[in-house]
Short mmCIF file of C-alpha atoms and ligand atoms in Angstrom, two decimals:
data_model
loop_
_atom_site.label_atom_id
_atom_site.label_comp_id
_atom_site.label_asym_id
_atom_site.label_seq_id
_atom_site.Cartn_x
_atom_site.Cartn_y
_atom_site.Cartn_z
CA MET A 278 39.43 24.41 -40.76
CA LYS A 279 42.07 24.49 -43.76
CA VAL A 280 40.48 26.61 -46.76
CA LEU A 281 41.50 26.95 -49.98
CA VAL A 282 40.57 30.01 -51.71
CA THR A 283 40.30 30.32 -55.06
CA GLY A 284 40.02 33.81 -56.54
CA GLY A 285 42.00 35.39 -52.74
CA ALA A 286 43.41 37.83 -54.60
CA GLY A 287 40.32 39.55 -55.68
CA TYR A 288 37.63 41.72 -54.67
CA ILE A 289 35.45 39.47 -52.43
CA GLY A 290 38.08 36.11 -52.27
CA SER A 291 40.38 38.49 -50.77
CA VAL A 292 37.97 39.83 -47.81
CA VAL A 293 36.62 36.72 -46.98
CA ALA A 294 40.21 34.82 -46.60
CA TRP A 295 41.19 38.11 -44.29
CA GLU A 296 38.05 37.31 -42.11
CA LEU A 297 38.55 33.64 -42.43
CA ILE A 298 42.35 34.03 -40.76
CA ARG A 299 40.54 36.39 -38.30
CA GLN A 300 38.33 33.49 -37.13
CA GLY A 301 41.34 31.39 -36.78
CA ASP A 302 41.31 29.05 -40.23
CA GLU A 303 44.26 28.17 -41.88
CA VAL A 304 43.95 29.71 -45.56
CA VAL A 305 45.45 28.24 -49.25
CA VAL A 306 44.82 31.08 -51.67
CA LEU A 307 44.99 30.14 -55.14
CA ASP A 308 44.99 32.66 -57.69
CA ASN A 309 46.13 33.55 -61.58
CA LEU A 310 46.37 37.51 -60.55
CA TYR A 311 44.55 37.77 -63.69
CA MET A 312 42.13 40.45 -62.31
CA GLY A 313 43.02 39.67 -58.87
CA HIS A 314 46.47 41.68 -56.65
CA ARG A 315 49.20 40.25 -54.95
CA GLU A 316 48.86 42.79 -51.95
CA ALA A 317 45.52 41.62 -51.36
CA VAL A 318 46.02 38.15 -50.10
CA PRO A 319 45.64 38.30 -46.41
CA ALA A 320 48.82 37.84 -44.07
CA GLY A 321 49.03 34.32 -42.87
CA ALA A 322 47.68 32.59 -45.95
CA ALA A 323 49.68 30.89 -47.40
CA PHE A 324 49.72 32.29 -51.50
CA VAL A 325 50.36 29.85 -54.91
CA GLU A 326 50.38 31.43 -58.69
CA GLY A 327 48.09 29.95 -60.49
CA ASP A 328 45.39 28.60 -62.90
CA LEU A 329 42.53 26.74 -62.73
CA ALA A 330 43.06 25.42 -66.30
CA ASP A 331 46.13 23.98 -64.89
CA ARG A 332 44.48 20.79 -63.99
CA ALA A 333 48.38 19.38 -62.72
CA LEU A 334 48.89 22.30 -60.84
CA VAL A 335 45.30 22.07 -58.88
CA GLU A 336 45.77 18.31 -58.17
CA ARG A 337 49.38 19.35 -56.76
CA VAL A 338 47.10 22.09 -54.44
CA MET A 339 45.12 19.41 -53.28
CA ALA A 340 47.74 16.97 -52.66
CA GLU A 341 49.76 19.04 -50.73
CA HIS A 342 47.47 21.41 -48.56
CA ARG A 343 45.07 18.86 -48.01
CA PRO A 344 41.84 21.12 -47.93
CA ASP A 345 38.74 21.05 -45.75
CA ALA A 346 37.34 22.79 -47.89
CA VAL A 347 36.71 24.87 -50.91
CA MET A 348 35.66 28.69 -51.70
CA HIS A 349 35.50 29.17 -54.89
CA PHE A 350 35.56 33.12 -56.18
CA ALA A 351 38.02 32.83 -59.42
CA SER A 352 36.17 33.12 -61.94
CA HIS A 353 35.08 36.34 -64.71
CA THR A 354 32.50 37.96 -63.72
CA LEU A 355 31.16 41.26 -65.88
CA VAL A 356 27.55 40.54 -66.95
CA GLY A 357 28.85 42.81 -69.89
CA GLU A 358 31.89 41.37 -71.33
CA SER A 359 30.26 38.24 -71.22
CA MET A 360 27.29 39.60 -73.46
CA ALA A 361 30.05 40.50 -75.47
CA GLU A 362 32.34 37.04 -74.77
CA PRO A 363 30.22 34.57 -74.11
CA SER A 364 32.25 31.93 -75.04
CA LEU A 365 35.12 33.65 -72.47
CA TYR A 366 32.00 32.80 -69.47
CA LEU A 367 30.86 29.71 -70.43
CA ARG A 368 34.50 28.04 -71.15
CA ASP A 369 36.52 29.57 -68.10
CA ASN A 370 33.82 29.63 -65.67
CA VAL A 371 32.44 26.23 -66.74
CA VAL A 372 35.16 24.36 -67.41
CA ASN A 373 37.92 25.54 -64.34
CA GLY A 374 34.95 25.10 -61.79
CA LEU A 375 34.29 21.54 -62.40
CA ASN A 376 38.12 21.01 -63.09
CA LEU A 377 38.37 22.00 -58.96
CA ILE A 378 35.21 20.31 -57.77
CA GLU A 379 36.12 17.21 -59.57
CA SER A 380 39.84 17.94 -58.46
CA ALA A 381 37.90 18.38 -55.09
CA VAL A 382 35.72 15.13 -54.49
CA GLY A 383 38.89 13.06 -55.73
CA HIS A 384 41.51 14.10 -52.91
CA GLY A 385 37.94 13.45 -50.31
CA VAL A 386 37.32 17.28 -50.42
CA ARG A 387 33.97 17.31 -48.59
CA ARG A 388 33.01 20.84 -48.34
CA PHE A 389 32.17 23.41 -50.96
CA ILE A 390 31.34 26.81 -51.43
CA LEU A 391 30.27 28.61 -54.49
CA SER A 392 30.17 32.50 -55.33
CA SER A 393 27.05 32.76 -57.48
CA THR A 394 25.09 35.61 -58.67
CA ALA A 395 21.75 36.98 -58.94
CA ASN A 396 22.24 37.37 -61.86
CA LEU A 397 20.28 34.13 -62.27
CA PHE A 398 16.83 35.95 -61.90
CA ASP A 399 16.51 37.70 -65.21
CA ASP A 400 12.50 37.65 -65.01
CA PRO A 401 11.58 37.35 -61.56
CA ALA A 402 8.09 37.43 -60.60
CA GLU A 403 7.94 38.43 -57.57
CA MET A 404 10.31 40.95 -55.50
CA PRO A 405 12.39 40.66 -53.10
CA ILE A 406 13.34 37.65 -55.16
CA LYS A 407 13.85 34.38 -52.96
CA SER A 408 16.42 31.48 -53.52
CA SER A 409 13.51 29.07 -54.98
CA GLU A 410 12.57 32.22 -57.60
CA ARG A 411 12.44 30.23 -61.21
CA ILE A 412 16.58 31.09 -62.69
CA VAL A 413 16.39 32.59 -66.06
CA PRO A 414 20.05 34.16 -66.28
CA GLY A 415 20.34 37.17 -67.56
CA SER A 416 23.87 36.78 -68.97
CA PRO A 417 26.27 33.65 -70.15
CA TYR A 418 28.08 34.69 -67.22
CA GLY A 419 24.98 34.22 -65.00
CA GLU A 420 24.16 31.07 -67.29
CA SER A 421 28.28 29.83 -65.87
CA LYS A 422 27.00 30.24 -62.74
CA HIS A 423 23.93 28.00 -63.25
CA ILE A 424 25.90 25.51 -64.87
CA LEU A 425 28.17 24.99 -61.46
CA GLU A 426 25.43 24.93 -59.22
CA ARG A 427 23.82 21.94 -61.30
CA ILE A 428 27.11 20.03 -61.36
CA LEU A 429 27.70 21.15 -57.30
CA TYR A 430 24.03 19.46 -57.03
CA TRP A 431 24.84 16.18 -58.63
CA MET A 432 28.81 15.90 -56.77
CA ASP A 433 26.49 16.25 -53.84
CA ARG A 434 24.03 13.34 -54.72
CA ILE A 435 26.24 11.34 -56.02
CA HIS A 436 29.62 12.24 -53.89
CA GLY A 437 28.32 13.50 -51.28
CA LEU A 438 30.05 16.65 -51.50
CA ARG A 439 28.26 19.09 -49.35
CA TYR A 440 28.02 23.03 -50.88
CA ALA A 441 26.15 26.01 -50.43
CA ALA A 442 25.89 28.30 -53.34
CA LEU A 443 25.86 31.65 -52.35
CA ARG A 444 24.20 34.20 -54.83
CA TYR A 445 25.37 38.07 -54.27
CA PHE A 446 22.88 40.80 -55.37
CA ASN A 447 26.13 43.98 -55.54
CA ALA A 448 28.96 43.25 -53.56
CA CYS A 449 30.78 46.32 -52.70
CA GLY A 450 32.66 48.52 -50.30
CA ALA A 451 35.59 47.98 -48.22
CA ALA A 452 36.68 45.54 -45.02
CA HIS A 453 38.93 48.16 -44.18
CA GLU A 454 40.89 50.72 -45.70
CA ASP A 455 43.55 48.68 -46.48
CA LEU A 456 41.63 45.98 -48.78
CA GLY A 457 38.93 47.14 -50.92
CA GLU A 458 37.78 47.05 -54.44
CA GLU A 459 39.46 47.90 -57.13
CA HIS A 460 38.99 46.34 -60.95
CA HIS A 461 40.50 47.06 -64.39
CA PRO A 462 38.64 48.19 -65.96
CA GLU A 463 36.49 49.70 -63.63
CA THR A 464 32.58 49.31 -64.62
CA HIS A 465 30.86 49.65 -61.18
CA LEU A 466 29.11 52.45 -60.07
CA ILE A 467 30.25 53.06 -55.94
CA PRO A 468 33.54 53.08 -57.49
CA LEU A 469 33.27 55.05 -60.44
CA VAL A 470 31.06 57.46 -58.40
CA LEU A 471 33.60 57.71 -55.77
CA GLN A 472 36.26 58.20 -58.51
CA VAL A 473 34.08 60.80 -59.83
CA ALA A 474 34.21 62.79 -56.06
CA LEU A 475 38.63 62.15 -55.54
CA GLY A 476 38.75 64.00 -59.14
CA GLN A 477 39.48 60.91 -61.51
CA ARG A 478 36.68 61.31 -63.81
CA GLU A 479 35.04 64.15 -65.18
CA LYS A 480 31.09 62.81 -63.84
CA ILE A 481 28.95 59.47 -62.99
CA VAL A 482 26.96 58.77 -66.45
CA ILE A 483 23.17 56.93 -65.43
CA PHE A 484 22.76 54.47 -67.06
CA GLY A 485 19.01 55.16 -68.56
CA ASP A 486 16.44 57.39 -66.02
CA ASP A 487 13.54 55.61 -68.03
CA TYR A 488 12.78 52.27 -66.41
CA PRO A 489 9.69 51.39 -64.10
CA THR A 490 11.00 52.49 -61.08
CA PRO A 491 10.14 55.77 -59.38
CA ASP A 492 12.87 57.84 -60.44
CA GLY A 493 13.71 55.97 -63.12
CA THR A 494 17.03 54.69 -62.62
CA CYS A 495 17.23 51.14 -61.76
CA ILE A 496 17.14 49.66 -58.79
CA ARG A 497 19.91 47.32 -56.58
CA ASP A 498 20.45 46.02 -53.78
CA TYR A 499 23.98 46.68 -52.43
CA ILE A 500 25.78 44.61 -49.66
CA HIS A 501 28.82 44.91 -47.81
CA VAL A 502 31.62 42.31 -48.86
CA LEU A 503 32.24 41.89 -44.82
CA ASP A 504 28.48 41.01 -44.72
CA LEU A 505 28.92 38.75 -47.22
CA ALA A 506 32.07 37.46 -45.71
CA GLN A 507 29.87 36.11 -42.56
CA ALA A 508 27.31 34.89 -44.66
CA HIS A 509 30.03 32.24 -46.26
CA ILE A 510 31.56 31.29 -42.47
CA LEU A 511 27.89 30.67 -41.83
CA ALA A 512 27.78 28.95 -44.53
CA LEU A 513 30.76 26.54 -43.97
CA ARG A 514 30.59 26.01 -40.46
CA ALA A 515 26.74 24.63 -41.07
CA LEU A 516 27.59 22.52 -44.47
CA ASP A 517 27.82 18.88 -42.66
CA ALA A 518 23.88 18.98 -42.20
CA GLY A 519 23.40 19.99 -45.79
CA SER A 520 24.17 21.17 -48.98
CA ARG A 521 22.02 24.71 -49.44
CA THR A 522 21.21 27.47 -51.62
CA TYR A 523 21.21 31.23 -50.91
CA ASN A 524 19.73 35.11 -51.69
CA LEU A 525 22.30 37.48 -50.00
CA GLY A 526 21.07 41.09 -50.19
CA ASN A 527 20.78 43.49 -47.26
CA GLY A 528 16.86 43.34 -48.87
CA LYS A 529 16.44 46.97 -49.89
CA GLY A 530 17.10 48.63 -53.29
CA TYR A 531 18.37 51.70 -53.80
CA SER A 532 18.33 53.74 -56.75
CA VAL A 533 21.16 54.47 -59.22
CA LYS A 534 20.23 58.16 -58.68
CA GLU A 535 19.77 57.07 -54.69
CA VAL A 536 23.65 55.89 -54.92
CA ILE A 537 24.89 58.86 -56.16
CA GLU A 538 23.24 61.38 -53.61
CA THR A 539 24.75 59.64 -50.54
CA ALA A 540 27.90 58.99 -52.00
CA ARG A 541 27.50 63.37 -52.85
CA ALA A 542 26.57 63.46 -48.35
CA VAL A 543 29.53 60.97 -47.76
CA THR A 544 32.67 62.95 -49.96
CA GLY A 545 30.91 66.26 -49.57
CA HIS A 546 31.55 66.17 -53.16
CA PRO A 547 28.83 67.51 -55.56
CA ILE A 548 29.56 64.09 -58.04
CA PRO A 549 28.18 65.69 -61.28
CA ALA A 550 26.02 63.41 -63.23
CA GLU A 551 24.33 63.07 -66.96
CA VAL A 552 22.02 60.58 -67.82
CA GLY A 553 23.23 58.25 -70.88
CA PRO A 554 21.52 55.71 -73.14
CA ARG A 555 20.22 52.30 -70.42
CA ARG A 556 23.56 49.58 -71.13
CA PRO A 557 21.95 46.56 -72.54
CA GLY A 558 20.92 44.07 -70.57
CA ASP A 559 20.35 45.36 -67.10
CA PRO A 560 17.59 44.60 -65.77
CA ALA A 561 14.72 47.64 -63.46
CA GLU A 562 15.23 46.54 -60.33
CA LEU A 563 16.73 43.27 -58.48
CA VAL A 564 16.48 43.23 -54.51
CA ALA A 565 17.34 39.46 -52.39
CA ASP A 566 15.13 37.95 -50.53
CA SER A 567 17.57 36.46 -47.67
CA LEU A 568 15.09 35.30 -45.04
CA ALA A 569 15.88 32.23 -45.71
CA ILE A 570 20.13 32.01 -44.53
CA ARG A 571 18.65 34.61 -41.59
CA GLU A 572 16.25 31.97 -40.61
CA GLU A 573 18.67 29.21 -41.24
CA LEU A 574 21.86 30.75 -40.14
CA GLY A 575 21.17 33.34 -37.70
CA TRP A 576 22.52 35.78 -40.64
CA GLU A 577 22.07 39.38 -40.23
CA PRO A 578 23.82 42.10 -42.80
CA ARG A 579 25.18 45.41 -40.62
CA TYR A 580 26.09 47.42 -42.85
CA ASP A 581 23.31 49.83 -44.37
CA LEU A 582 23.93 52.09 -48.07
CA ARG A 583 25.36 54.95 -46.29
CA ALA A 584 27.87 52.47 -44.29
CA ILE A 585 29.02 51.26 -47.53
CA LEU A 586 30.02 54.29 -49.44
CA GLU A 587 31.50 55.30 -46.45
CA SER A 588 33.56 52.42 -45.66
CA ALA A 589 34.56 52.25 -49.56
CA TRP A 590 35.52 56.06 -49.14
CA ALA A 591 38.16 55.59 -46.61
CA TRP A 592 39.86 53.10 -48.48
CA HIS A 593 39.24 54.68 -52.01
CA LYS A 594 40.93 58.19 -50.53
CA LYS A 595 43.96 55.94 -48.83
CA HIS A 596 44.56 54.12 -51.61
CA PRO A 597 43.32 56.02 -54.73
CA GLN A 598 45.48 54.36 -57.77
CA GLY A 599 44.16 51.39 -56.36
CA TYR A 600 46.69 48.53 -54.86
CA GLY A 601 49.39 49.61 -57.25
CA ASP A 602 50.32 52.61 -54.80
CA GLN A 603 50.88 50.51 -52.05
N1 UFG B 277 25.30 51.83 -63.41
C1 UFG B 277 25.47 53.58 -63.81
N2 UFG B 277 26.21 53.97 -64.19
C2 UFG B 277 27.61 53.33 -64.12
C3 UFG B 277 28.01 52.13 -64.16
C4 UFG B 277 26.90 51.75 -63.79
O1 UFG B 277 24.50 53.93 -63.80
O2 UFG B 277 28.66 53.83 -64.91
C5 UFG B 277 24.10 51.65 -63.26
C6 UFG B 277 23.81 50.26 -63.77
O3 UFG B 277 23.11 50.47 -65.13
C7 UFG B 277 22.95 49.18 -62.59
C8 UFG B 277 23.57 49.85 -61.27
O4 UFG B 277 24.10 51.12 -61.84
O5 UFG B 277 22.00 50.03 -62.87
C9 UFG B 277 24.76 48.89 -60.81
O6 UFG B 277 25.82 48.66 -61.63
P1 UFG B 277 26.93 47.52 -61.55
O7 UFG B 277 28.12 47.32 -62.67
O8 UFG B 277 27.75 48.31 -60.14
O9 UFG B 277 26.74 46.79 -61.08
P2 UFG B 277 25.14 45.64 -61.91
O10 UFG B 277 24.05 45.48 -60.96
O11 UFG B 277 25.43 45.57 -63.28
O12 UFG B 277 26.41 44.01 -61.01
C10 UFG B 277 26.45 43.31 -60.00
C11 UFG B 277 28.11 42.30 -60.27
C12 UFG B 277 27.75 41.44 -61.43
C13 UFG B 277 26.02 40.64 -60.62
C14 UFG B 277 25.45 41.54 -60.44
C15 UFG B 277 24.44 41.14 -59.79
O13 UFG B 277 28.77 43.21 -61.14
O14 UFG B 277 29.12 40.41 -61.20
O15 UFG B 277 25.63 42.53 -59.65
O16 UFG B 277 22.88 41.41 -59.35
F1 UFG B 277 26.19 39.44 -61.31
#
């Protein structure tokens, strides 16, 4: 298939694009390089630099490349930032996403995959969280993804656009030592912990140890980016049989302290840690129930926390400054 990958220069998009090419699909990356890195776009992908807000450009890309499917990663993705700048998320993520969806429908594209998020579940009745759980967005970021899921629902009913909404829990790890995670500014736990191990930061601050969890720190479900990539490809191949929505995680939660402990074991560095105040908006526990995608598509995540940290460490050690030093 020919797949248009928006945000294919970003962390998850570039890994999925790389995996698609490895499996013999054709890839066109559309990315404004606002957060993405040109060096992360896999060899063999066509690259268009541009913004989804530019509707004329999106139309041109659709007309010129005539994709069979769209995978939409391009997005603002920070929960905390969205609490400070809600309009950025509610405007850009929603309007740009709608531009893309509308253009895809107009050009006869029948398959669409949306990067969605665990931030839809701010008040889960059950842990682990099933995809049928009641949606309570935890932030304008989560709300923007919820709106896009609803837009896709209607586009399916009215225009027959088959979609998969994939709700990632905590994406992490590197595809290989030259394809990994780099954000500016970095806010995610695993890269920050590894920056301490590299000597780039003095310590890691644990955001609160008074949560109602066994060691008092927040519990998250860390899922390797290559396992996410497999889920995208399985979902893509299954789309003609109908639209679907899945939660994607390992189904096992680790506390912030457990992540730091595992990073110490993997890196051999003491990684000094200190407890600071809670970060607003952080739920105590988020763990995915991914039974639906396991049963329906045979998805099986292969990487545990240690393997995730080993792969991320290999990337960070080789590229201490990220893509900038290639
Ligand atoms: N944390 C710290 N110290 C830090 C950074 C993070 O203690 O310096 C803690 C956080 O409080 C949280 C955990 O580490 O408990 C993970 O934090 P991240 O910032 O790495 O990830 P989040 O769980 O906040 O968010 C991620 C993605 C979002 C997505 C969400 C869904 O960044 O896009 O997972 O679960 F919505």
